Amino acid sequence: MNEFVVSVNNSKIDVKIIDENNLIANNVEYKFELLTLSDHSYILKLNERVIDLTSVQIDNGNFKIFLDGQLIETAVRTALQEKAFKLLENSGEFQKRHTDVKAPMPGLILKVKKKEGDKVEIGDSIIILEAMKMENDLKAHASGIIEKIYITEGSAVEKGNLLFSIT
Amino acid sequence: MFKKILIANRGEIAVRVIRTCRDFGIKSASIFSDADIASLHTRLADESYHIGSSAASDSYLNKEKIIKLAKEIGADAIHPGYGFFSENAEFIRALEKNKITFIGPSSKSVSLMGSKTEARKLMAKHGVPIVPGTTSPIKSLEEGLSAAKEIGYPVLLKAAAGGGGKGMRKISSADEFQSAFEATKREALKAFANDDIYIEKFIENPRHIEVQILGDKQGNYVHLFERECSIQRRHQKIIEEAPSSFVDETTRQKITSAAVDAAKACGYYNAGTVEFLMDSDKNFYFLEMNTRLQVEHPVTELITGKDLVKEQIYVAMGNSLSFKQSDLKINGHALECRIYAEDPMNDFLPSTGQIIRYLQPAGPGIRVDSGFDSGSQITVHYDPLISKLVSWSDSRDSSINRMLRALSEFVVTGLVTNIPFLKIIVDNPSFRKGDFSINFLNEEFMNELKKVNEKQESAEKEITAAIISSIIKSKSTGRSYKQSDSSSINSWQEQMYE
């Protein structure tokens, strides 16, 4: 039996895989069958439901699941990994590193609406990134103070480039 | 008949044109950029030519390369699709010089309709109703203030060369005028290299109604009835339908004859669309004319049974239109949903990457125009439109049911798409009743939607996502599961500190 703790959005879900066809998720028993169509492409039969989905493992334990047009990101950890993760999470260091905001896609920085040192609330608009002919509003994901802005107006960024950080 | 048509476009519209060429025994040649080497239009055309790197400016917008290629391969004509060179007068003139036929209007009509103030002047002269406002650019703040007072607030300030919702500002009172005037001028200069702006009356909650027209070089005109495109976000259409549920027969006669007058006014030939705003009393006002084939043309094809691309090709060859107004009637009701790679729940953020699985719907009354399949890449270089899903049935209500059925069948995985969002709109009671305006997808609607969505997602989908990732993780670790435990901690630790 394999036991996992899966982080999805803001919740944690316990999944116990009993054998090839049975599992327990959050104390509910399921029968399952997994059919692999091609790389990343699966048909999952969960009890009587058949679900067409894509799953990409971005690195060990972190998945992107595409389900009915939506993207759900998950982090799967074993019980031991979860324990270690919690220790790190509480150690401040983790908090700091995760206030960095990276470019979700390549594009052009059209506007930087805040300065370093500005106080921001969650949801405040920080940067306008132009990509694919559309303007995208990049918002603060946490309340705090803008610690650093790594880019300037008019500059081009690649996906994953650091944009700003909030402390 | 043309022997070979070069299609200066990509994606679904290039595929659409290839199909008509094939129906009529004309050879098609497509062009492709680095990013599109495996695209559907590249593979479907009779001949395909690499034109440059992925950036549009180096490939699909490289005028010299395209014209040189057309001459080398002996293409008689170029079909521009929509976007890119479809409304570029300079490109049309260059083709004229090189004796290649442009499948579209004359450069003169394109230039006339390209300037909003010129177009407004021309329409007013020919009796086509325009939104009350100024017909020439305003020169000074004083002139603007007195014009706005005469028209009555609220008014809109608009860039003469504008489009796509850029360079536009609503003003509710004289106090706001000065700062808005200056800001709009700055924005217009930056976006369109032209700071001419004009004033229009602001129409509350209008509907977007447009009329498809066709004209030939002999001066014959027909209209193919109206389409309604009120379901928009940031001025980009999402759902279109024909006919409009709001337009009655009397209004239809008035608006379609105004559209034909508009086409006549600029000596237009080719397929074209005259766009209007319609207020709640069914008064309509000329907005602009699109001098090209439009994204939403399939809904018109389904209710009239005509092939608009075929007529474009006939007319470009100098033939008369193949049918008359009296041959046309509205048959049933058609809806189009644009399937985009974007996330409506996250401010419509575009989604890029590979389409891992693509399965399109079919069945009675369903048409899909698409340029993609499994394995295709959606890149930042071009529009995030994946496919156009079109439904037809004898009534609006059953066309909506078919659309819902088809949306449920549509599988696009690997990217975030707007398919779940489209289902919600199409099934919305106000949409079903036909009770909406261009402000349908307003902030309030979007906020409500997000709340509902968050609730739903937290239940079933999160569990499913957790289960599938656990199963895969369990399978991938397999027998070596225990050993890899410590090393996997290291790897995700590293990742966290990257």
XYZ file of C-alpha atoms in Angstrom:
665
model
C 0.000 0.000 0.000
C 1.261 3.464 -0.877
C 0.161 6.437 1.162
C 0.303 9.969 -0.156
C -0.590 13.464 0.909
C -1.623 15.535 -2.091
C -1.713 19.330 -1.989
C -4.330 20.753 -4.352
C -4.952 24.489 -4.311
C -5.316 25.159 -0.573
C -6.407 21.749 0.562
C -4.629 18.514 1.376
C -6.075 15.196 0.343
C -4.963 11.830 1.724
C -4.768 9.107 -0.871
C -4.073 5.473 0.001
C -3.535 3.202 -2.941
C -4.495 -0.255 -1.706
C -3.842 -2.314 -4.826
C -4.141 -2.210 -8.618
C -7.842 -1.308 -8.519
C -8.714 0.078 -5.109
C -7.890 3.241 -3.283
C -9.106 5.444 -0.470
C -9.188 9.223 -0.886
C -10.147 11.322 2.160
C -11.630 8.207 3.765
C -13.847 7.387 0.775
C -13.230 4.111 -1.040
C -12.962 4.106 -4.819
C -12.534 1.446 -7.444
C -10.314 2.618 -10.260
C -8.831 1.615 -13.575
C -6.227 3.611 -15.415
C -5.858 3.335 -19.168
C -2.823 4.982 -20.736
C -3.639 6.306 -24.222
C -0.272 7.859 -25.006
C 2.379 9.888 -23.190
C 0.578 12.002 -20.582
C -2.847 11.053 -21.895
C -5.100 8.863 -19.738
C -8.593 7.568 -19.311
C -9.405 7.139 -15.631
C -12.375 5.063 -14.577
C -13.294 6.071 -11.049
C -16.182 4.016 -9.708
C -18.701 4.360 -12.566
C -17.311 7.604 -13.924
C -14.978 7.762 -16.973
C -12.689 10.787 -17.098
C -10.540 11.896 -20.021
C -7.490 13.724 -18.712
C -3.922 14.725 -19.229
C -1.282 14.596 -16.581
C 2.166 16.040 -16.910
C 4.693 15.380 -14.187
C 6.711 18.575 -14.135
C 9.192 17.119 -11.683
C 9.237 14.477 -9.031
C 5.894 14.731 -7.279
C 4.600 17.916 -8.900
C 1.879 17.393 -11.476
C -0.177 19.462 -13.840
C -3.553 17.851 -14.395
C -5.772 19.049 -17.230
C -9.337 18.112 -16.596
C -12.315 19.343 -18.611
C -10.423 22.350 -19.935
C -9.121 23.323 -16.509
C -5.650 23.133 -15.064
C -5.174 21.782 -11.556
C -1.697 21.669 -10.070
C -0.935 19.042 -7.475
C 2.018 18.156 -5.287
C 2.194 14.543 -4.234
C 4.286 13.656 -1.203
C 4.761 10.486 0.768
C 4.095 10.669 4.497
C 7.825 11.157 5.121
C 8.186 13.867 2.501
C 5.178 15.656 3.910
C 6.815 15.749 7.336
C 10.001 17.244 5.909
C 8.009 19.696 3.858
C 6.168 20.964 6.918
C 9.456 21.529 8.747
C 10.743 23.602 5.836
C 7.481 25.442 5.480
C 7.732 26.650 9.054
C 11.328 27.714 8.677
C 10.734 31.164 7.221
C 13.241 30.561 4.475
C 10.562 28.799 2.486
C 8.147 31.712 2.925
C 10.648 34.168 1.603
C 11.549 32.169 -1.466
C 7.947 31.672 -2.394
C 7.098 35.331 -2.595
C 8.935 35.531 -5.897
C 6.648 35.970 -8.862
C 7.811 34.646 -12.200
C 6.528 35.417 -15.688
C 3.733 32.981 -16.540
C 4.562 33.301 -20.241
C 7.006 35.116 -22.511
C 5.992 38.641 -23.379
C 6.637 42.345 -23.120
C 6.418 44.347 -19.900
C 3.968 47.095 -20.777
C 3.629 48.731 -17.419
C 4.993 48.457 -13.891
C 2.344 49.900 -11.601
C 4.168 49.720 -8.266
C 7.559 50.743 -6.930
C 9.911 48.896 -4.670
C 8.827 49.555 -1.093
C 5.142 49.997 -1.976
C 2.622 48.328 0.274
C 0.292 45.996 -1.640
C -2.821 44.007 -0.879
C -3.618 40.620 -2.323
C -5.114 41.068 -5.788
C -3.516 44.479 -6.443
C -2.405 44.903 -10.019
C 1.408 45.040 -10.181
C 2.518 44.482 -13.752
C 0.874 44.512 -17.176
C 2.448 41.886 -19.394
C 1.606 41.919 -23.074
C 1.613 38.512 -24.729
C -0.254 37.043 -27.669
C -1.733 40.448 -28.485
C -3.422 40.568 -25.092
C -2.691 42.584 -22.006
C -2.398 40.440 -18.906
C -2.759 41.881 -15.480
C -0.304 40.273 -13.049
C -1.603 40.679 -9.529
C -0.144 40.421 -6.060
C -0.618 36.872 -4.797
C 0.028 37.974 -1.205
C -0.258 41.120 0.872
C 2.968 42.784 1.911
C 5.669 45.086 0.672
C 7.235 44.980 -2.759
C 10.770 43.967 -1.924
C 12.252 44.013 -5.371
C 11.224 44.535 -8.971
C 13.509 42.699 -11.334
C 12.342 44.103 -14.654
C 11.666 47.482 -16.261
C 8.885 48.788 -18.466
C 9.435 47.926 -22.107
C 11.641 44.936 -21.463
C 10.963 41.487 -22.863
C 10.774 38.509 -20.553
C 10.935 34.779 -21.026
C 8.635 32.385 -19.238
C 9.925 31.855 -15.702
C 11.916 35.099 -15.459
C 11.687 36.719 -12.033
C 9.342 39.706 -12.099
C 8.961 40.912 -8.514
C 8.944 39.705 -4.943
C 6.734 40.570 -1.997
C 7.746 40.242 1.632
C -10.398 29.748 -62.868
C -7.259 30.396 -60.846
C -4.724 27.565 -61.051
C -2.998 28.081 -57.739
C -3.832 30.197 -54.696
C -1.217 31.119 -52.110
C -2.731 31.423 -48.631
C -0.949 34.133 -46.675
C -2.187 33.000 -43.282
C -2.112 30.141 -40.791
C -4.296 28.141 -38.409
C -7.980 27.460 -38.898
C -8.581 30.141 -41.530
C -5.784 28.813 -43.760
C -7.303 25.329 -43.447
C -10.741 26.782 -44.242
C -9.459 28.349 -47.483
C -7.533 25.191 -48.475
C -10.785 23.221 -48.199
C -12.677 25.479 -50.621
C -9.724 25.477 -53.057
C -9.835 21.688 -53.003
C -13.617 21.626 -53.479
C -13.151 23.591 -56.697
C -10.025 21.952 -58.030
C -7.711 24.878 -57.384
C -4.208 24.087 -56.114
C -3.407 25.580 -52.736
C -0.028 26.669 -51.410
C 0.532 27.467 -47.760
C 3.336 29.267 -45.986
C 4.661 28.377 -42.564
C 6.991 29.765 -39.939
C 9.422 27.775 -37.781
C 6.714 27.330 -35.136
C 4.196 25.982 -37.656
C 6.218 23.283 -39.378
C 3.822 20.583 -38.159
C 0.630 22.660 -38.262
C -2.478 21.410 -39.987
C -2.426 24.106 -42.685
C 1.162 23.181 -43.498
C 0.249 19.538 -43.946
C -3.106 19.950 -45.717
C -2.126 22.300 -48.524
C -0.990 20.897 -51.879
C 2.295 22.730 -51.465
C 3.867 24.285 -48.362
C 6.753 26.717 -48.118
C 8.867 27.776 -45.180
C 8.734 31.551 -44.960
C 10.773 32.532 -41.892
C 11.215 32.316 -38.156
C 8.372 32.208 -35.654
C 7.857 35.937 -35.104
C 4.986 37.076 -37.346
C 7.010 40.072 -38.559
C 9.561 37.688 -40.029
C 7.074 35.234 -41.543
C 3.363 35.861 -42.055
C 3.963 39.626 -42.140
C 6.950 39.594 -44.454
C 5.499 41.234 -47.555
C 8.571 40.915 -49.786
C 9.099 37.223 -49.067
C 5.439 36.376 -49.657
C 5.243 38.187 -52.992
C 8.550 36.735 -54.174
C 7.353 33.248 -53.266
C 4.003 33.716 -55.037
C 5.838 34.641 -58.242
C 8.300 31.759 -57.963
C 5.634 29.113 -57.515
C 3.296 30.560 -60.137
C 0.399 31.475 -57.855
C -2.304 33.516 -59.645
C -3.784 34.868 -56.466
C -3.267 35.369 -52.736
C -5.948 34.788 -50.133
C -5.110 36.775 -46.983
C -7.524 35.126 -44.504
C -8.215 37.535 -41.636
C -5.645 39.504 -39.662
C -2.104 39.785 -41.067
C -2.372 41.374 -44.566
C -6.144 41.143 -44.992
C -6.735 44.870 -44.495
C -3.398 46.261 -45.614
C -3.789 48.643 -48.560
C -0.044 48.776 -49.147
C 0.114 44.992 -49.556
C -2.772 45.085 -52.046
C -1.022 47.793 -54.081
C 2.187 45.735 -54.116
C 0.249 42.746 -55.470
C -1.374 44.899 -58.156
C 2.117 45.991 -59.240
C 3.241 42.366 -59.427
C 0.149 41.222 -61.332
C -1.020 38.859 -58.611
C -4.729 38.951 -57.790
C -5.665 39.835 -54.233
C -8.680 37.814 -53.075
C -10.282 40.760 -51.365
C -11.365 44.326 -51.992
C -9.519 47.148 -53.779
C -6.831 49.047 -51.891
C -9.071 52.099 -52.196
C -11.975 50.560 -50.221
C -9.558 49.279 -47.602
C -8.013 52.723 -47.100
C -11.439 54.380 -46.973
C -12.660 52.038 -44.247
C -9.347 51.990 -42.381
C -9.848 55.487 -40.995
C -12.805 55.649 -38.642
C -13.442 59.360 -39.174
C -13.248 59.038 -42.977
C -15.610 56.056 -42.841
C -18.048 57.984 -40.642
C -18.020 60.933 -43.037
C -18.674 58.679 -46.020
C -21.516 56.847 -44.277
C -23.186 60.074 -43.159
C -23.018 61.317 -46.740
C -24.750 58.174 -48.003
C -27.499 58.159 -45.413
C -26.176 55.290 -43.274
C -26.956 56.084 -39.607
C -23.835 56.795 -37.551
C -23.421 57.196 -33.796
C -23.971 60.929 -33.088
C -20.608 62.631 -32.778
C -17.904 64.485 -34.669
C -17.038 63.424 -38.214
C -13.547 64.888 -38.232
C -10.726 64.791 -35.692
C -11.055 67.413 -32.947
C -8.249 69.937 -33.028
C -8.390 71.551 -29.615
C -9.668 71.057 -26.108
C -12.218 73.876 -26.573
C -13.568 72.334 -29.751
C -13.883 68.979 -28.001
C -15.664 70.447 -24.985
C -18.275 72.232 -27.047
C -18.815 69.174 -29.276
C -19.299 66.956 -26.199
C -21.779 69.446 -24.743
C -23.776 69.441 -27.959
C -23.816 65.614 -28.208
C -24.652 65.217 -24.509
C -22.787 63.209 -21.873
C -21.791 60.426 -21.503
C -19.527 60.479 -24.548
C -16.703 58.309 -25.834
C -13.334 59.630 -26.914
C -11.905 57.447 -29.656
C -8.680 57.249 -31.634
C -9.391 57.732 -35.346
C -6.984 54.941 -36.247
C -8.002 52.771 -33.309
C -9.301 49.268 -32.946
C -9.518 46.387 -30.511
C -10.714 48.619 -27.702
C -7.461 50.543 -27.529
C -7.459 54.344 -27.479
C -11.000 54.650 -26.158
C -12.355 56.424 -23.062
C -15.787 57.056 -21.604
C -16.420 60.529 -20.154
C -19.432 61.201 -17.954
C -19.073 64.947 -17.373
C -17.210 68.061 -18.515
C -14.937 67.904 -15.441
C -13.339 64.724 -16.667
C -12.839 66.027 -20.189
C -9.405 67.607 -20.105
C -7.471 64.765 -18.498
C -9.254 62.147 -20.615
C -8.619 64.164 -23.774
C -4.895 64.308 -23.114
C -4.648 60.672 -22.034
C -6.502 59.382 -25.101
C -4.295 61.470 -27.402
C -1.148 60.057 -25.771
C -2.479 56.518 -25.986
C -3.478 56.930 -29.637
C -0.060 58.288 -30.565
C 1.667 55.425 -28.832
C -0.553 52.662 -30.165
C -1.298 53.871 -33.698
C 1.345 56.545 -34.389
C -1.535 58.965 -34.982
C -3.042 61.156 -32.273
C -6.243 62.093 -34.118
C -9.219 61.543 -31.858
C -12.963 62.125 -32.225
C -16.064 62.089 -30.031
C -19.059 59.781 -30.150
C -22.182 59.520 -28.063
C -21.900 56.692 -25.547
C -24.692 54.191 -26.092
C -25.783 52.363 -22.949
C -25.906 48.559 -23.105
C -25.953 48.214 -26.883
C -25.926 45.005 -28.858
C -23.368 44.285 -31.549
C -25.190 43.427 -34.768
C -23.342 43.040 -38.060
C -24.403 42.345 -41.612
C -22.543 40.080 -44.033
C -22.441 41.505 -47.523
C -20.972 40.409 -50.843
C -20.217 42.587 -53.833
C -18.677 41.975 -57.241
C -16.682 44.131 -59.658
C -19.809 44.583 -61.816
C -21.487 46.471 -58.967
C -23.902 43.746 -57.822
C -24.566 43.514 -54.097
C -26.298 41.063 -51.805
C -26.522 40.803 -48.048
C -26.531 37.479 -46.208
C -28.528 38.699 -43.215
C -27.212 39.662 -39.810
C -25.090 38.096 -37.106
C -25.150 38.969 -33.445
C -21.780 39.154 -31.678
C -22.686 40.767 -28.354
C -20.951 38.164 -26.187
C -17.513 39.747 -25.934
C -14.763 40.330 -23.441
C -12.330 43.194 -23.835
C -13.921 43.826 -27.265
C -13.031 40.338 -28.431
C -15.967 38.250 -29.596
C -16.478 34.850 -27.965
C -19.913 33.660 -29.114
C -21.626 34.658 -32.352
C -24.951 33.696 -33.838
C -27.110 34.109 -36.910
C -29.746 35.327 -37.133
C -29.914 37.645 -34.108
C -32.634 36.836 -31.569
C -33.204 40.578 -31.128
C -33.732 41.650 -34.736
C -37.296 41.498 -36.069
C -38.190 41.412 -39.755
C -38.770 45.174 -40.078
C -35.455 45.989 -38.377
C -33.733 43.339 -40.506
C -34.886 45.000 -43.702
C -33.647 48.387 -42.514
C -30.265 47.256 -41.225
C -29.415 45.006 -44.176
C -30.261 47.706 -46.710
C -28.134 50.185 -44.703
C -25.277 47.676 -44.907
C -25.623 47.341 -48.676
C -25.649 51.158 -48.928
C -22.436 51.225 -46.885
C -20.761 48.759 -49.252
C -21.920 50.713 -52.306
C -20.590 53.933 -50.787
C -17.017 52.694 -50.982
C -17.321 50.760 -54.256
C -16.767 47.537 -52.365
C -16.308 44.118 -53.908
C -15.446 40.844 -52.059
C -17.010 39.574 -48.811
C -17.341 42.249 -46.165
C -19.034 42.964 -42.874
C -20.739 46.147 -41.787
C -20.812 46.402 -38.004
C -23.512 48.271 -36.102
C -24.379 49.060 -32.506
C -28.063 48.613 -31.728
C -29.712 50.268 -28.733
C -32.625 48.828 -26.740
C -35.136 50.606 -29.024
C -33.593 48.861 -32.044
C -32.032 52.058 -33.386
C -28.793 51.098 -35.082
C -25.616 53.008 -35.788
C -22.706 52.287 -38.138
C -19.603 51.256 -36.191
C -17.103 50.138 -38.815
C -16.740 47.996 -41.883
C -14.445 44.960 -41.940
C -13.100 44.613 -45.457
C -12.310 40.902 -45.226
C -13.667 37.483 -44.374
C -14.459 37.312 -40.659
C -13.830 34.705 -37.986
C -17.574 34.259 -37.484
C -18.478 33.733 -41.171
C -19.469 30.033 -40.669
C -22.736 30.909 -38.884
C -23.818 32.795 -42.004
C -22.749 29.894 -44.215
C -24.864 27.502 -42.163
C -28.081 29.542 -42.304
C -27.728 30.438 -46.011
C -26.057 27.295 -47.394
C -23.495 29.422 -49.268
C -19.690 29.101 -49.345
C -18.352 32.594 -48.731
C -14.762 31.712 -49.650
C -15.948 30.352 -52.995
C -17.749 33.641 -53.711
C -14.629 35.582 -52.720
C -12.612 33.593 -55.259
C -15.262 33.987 -58.013
C -15.495 37.709 -57.488
C -11.713 38.132 -57.416
C -11.569 36.469 -60.852
C -13.924 39.136 -62.161
C -17.061 36.968 -62.241
C -20.462 38.162 -61.118
C -21.854 36.811 -57.855
C -23.246 33.323 -58.389
C -26.609 34.133 -56.764
C -29.070 36.981 -56.311
C -30.728 38.414 -53.210
C -33.961 36.604 -54.053
C -32.101 33.251 -53.913
C -31.313 33.783 -50.246
C -33.360 32.976 -47.189
C -32.652 32.280 -43.535
C -32.731 28.582 -42.781
C -32.632 27.730 -39.065
C -30.250 29.111 -36.481
C -26.482 28.824 -36.050
C -24.156 29.513 -33.107
C -20.370 29.741 -32.991
C -18.172 29.352 -29.919
C -14.527 30.302 -30.136
C -12.353 27.754 -28.356
C -9.366 29.637 -26.960
C -6.272 28.453 -25.112
C -6.862 30.757 -22.168
C -8.111 30.722 -18.599
C -11.297 32.761 -18.098
C -11.101 32.205 -14.331
C -7.695 33.851 -14.263
C -8.323 37.073 -16.212
C -8.254 35.231 -19.545
C -4.535 34.577 -19.219
C -3.387 32.841 -22.412
C -2.164 29.294 -22.036
C 0.765 28.090 -24.103
C 2.276 24.679 -24.687
C 1.423 21.448 -26.396
C -2.052 20.076 -27.032
C -1.660 16.537 -25.724
C -5.037 15.157 -26.700
C -7.464 16.676 -29.161
C -10.807 15.083 -29.899
C -13.374 17.198 -31.681
C -17.140 16.780 -31.567
C -19.226 15.731 -34.531
C -22.752 14.555 -35.179
C -25.863 16.195 -36.624
C -25.630 19.968 -37.011
C -22.046 20.336 -35.813
C -19.133 21.890 -37.713
C -15.635 22.431 -36.356
C -13.131 24.718 -38.091
C -9.755 24.030 -36.571
C -6.087 24.407 -37.338
C -4.821 22.096 -34.620
C -4.676 18.486 -33.538
C -2.989 16.342 -30.880
C 0.654 17.334 -30.609
C 0.183 20.892 -31.931
C 1.899 23.705 -30.077
C 0.135 26.876 -28.983
C 2.866 29.513 -28.945
C 3.044 33.110 -27.831
C 3.667 34.268 -31.370
C 0.071 34.086 -32.588
C -3.545 34.287 -31.559
C -4.623 31.678 -28.953
C -7.673 30.589 -31.008
C -7.662 26.781 -31.236
C -10.937 26.011 -32.991
C -14.333 27.363 -33.889
C -17.217 25.176 -32.850
C -20.387 25.840 -34.834
C -23.836 24.364 -34.272
C -26.888 24.518 -36.513
C -30.486 23.546 -35.923
C -33.967 24.619 -36.975
C -34.507 26.788 -33.890
C -32.267 28.854 -31.601
C -33.099 26.752 -28.581
C -32.220 23.444 -30.198
C -29.077 25.002 -31.677
C -28.065 25.914 -28.104
C -28.732 22.334 -26.988
C -26.561 21.022 -29.774
C -23.815 23.462 -28.823
C -23.905 22.222 -25.233
C -23.744 18.631 -26.426
C -20.773 19.414 -28.658
C -18.953 21.354 -25.930
C -19.278 18.324 -23.658
C -17.804 16.104 -26.367
C -14.872 18.422 -27.041
C -11.636 17.148 -25.489
C -8.604 19.427 -25.521
C -6.039 18.495 -22.895
C -2.525 19.698 -22.175
C -3.626 23.331 -22.046
C -6.189 25.383 -20.210
C -9.125 26.161 -22.484
C -12.287 28.215 -22.187
C -14.556 25.202 -22.871
C -16.049 25.003 -19.318
C -16.630 28.770 -19.426
C -18.438 28.530 -22.783
C -20.734 25.839 -21.365
C -21.737 28.160 -18.528
C -22.498 31.096 -20.837
C -24.445 29.087 -23.409
C -26.570 27.514 -20.680
C -27.140 30.807 -18.830
C -30.891 31.627 -18.555
C -30.422 35.194 -19.869
C -28.410 33.944 -22.809
C -31.036 31.332 -23.592
C -33.745 34.001 -23.509
C -31.682 36.239 -25.783
C -31.628 38.884 -23.086
C -28.133 40.407 -23.159
C -25.939 43.260 -24.438
C -22.227 43.722 -25.095
C -21.865 44.160 -21.319
C -23.061 40.616 -20.614
C -19.665 39.382 -19.423
C -19.266 42.280 -17.005
C -17.328 42.271 -13.778
C -20.332 41.178 -11.758
C -20.958 38.150 -13.944
C -17.288 37.171 -13.862
C -17.087 37.497 -10.069
C -20.190 35.345 -9.567
C -18.773 32.809 -11.955
C -15.468 32.646 -10.109
C -17.230 32.029 -6.820
C -19.346 29.212 -8.253
C -16.317 27.770 -9.990
C -14.177 27.763 -6.874
C -16.864 25.857 -4.998
C -17.261 23.257 -7.722
C -13.570 22.813 -8.225
C -12.905 22.224 -4.565
C -15.233 19.252 -4.532
C -14.975 16.734 -7.323
C -12.141 17.960 -9.490
C -9.617 18.340 -6.697
C -10.231 14.795 -5.506
C -9.929 13.470 -9.057
C -6.708 15.413 -9.589
C -5.295 14.131 -6.292
C -6.205 10.557 -7.175
C -4.735 10.576 -10.659
C -1.470 12.137 -9.552
C -1.148 9.619 -6.713
C -1.752 6.684 -9.046
C 0.845 7.918 -11.525
C 3.337 8.647 -8.795
C 2.737 5.209 -7.319
C 3.196 3.542 -10.725
C 6.273 5.522 -11.699
C 8.073 4.764 -8.455
C 6.963 1.130 -8.621
C 9.253 -1.397 -6.994
C 12.081 1.015 -6.306
C 9.634 3.095 -4.363
C 11.343 2.783 -0.966
C 14.838 3.430 -2.236
C 13.956 6.556 -4.166
C 12.358 8.105 -1.135
C 15.330 10.033 0.191
C 16.612 11.055 -3.226
C 13.233 12.437 -4.147
C 13.289 14.612 -1.057
C 16.586 16.003 -2.237
C 15.293 16.746 -5.698
C 12.259 18.659 -4.586
C 14.318 20.450 -1.995
C 16.655 21.587 -4.715
C 13.764 22.670 -6.820
C 12.434 24.764 -3.987
C 15.694 26.613 -3.675
C 16.385 27.042 -7.360
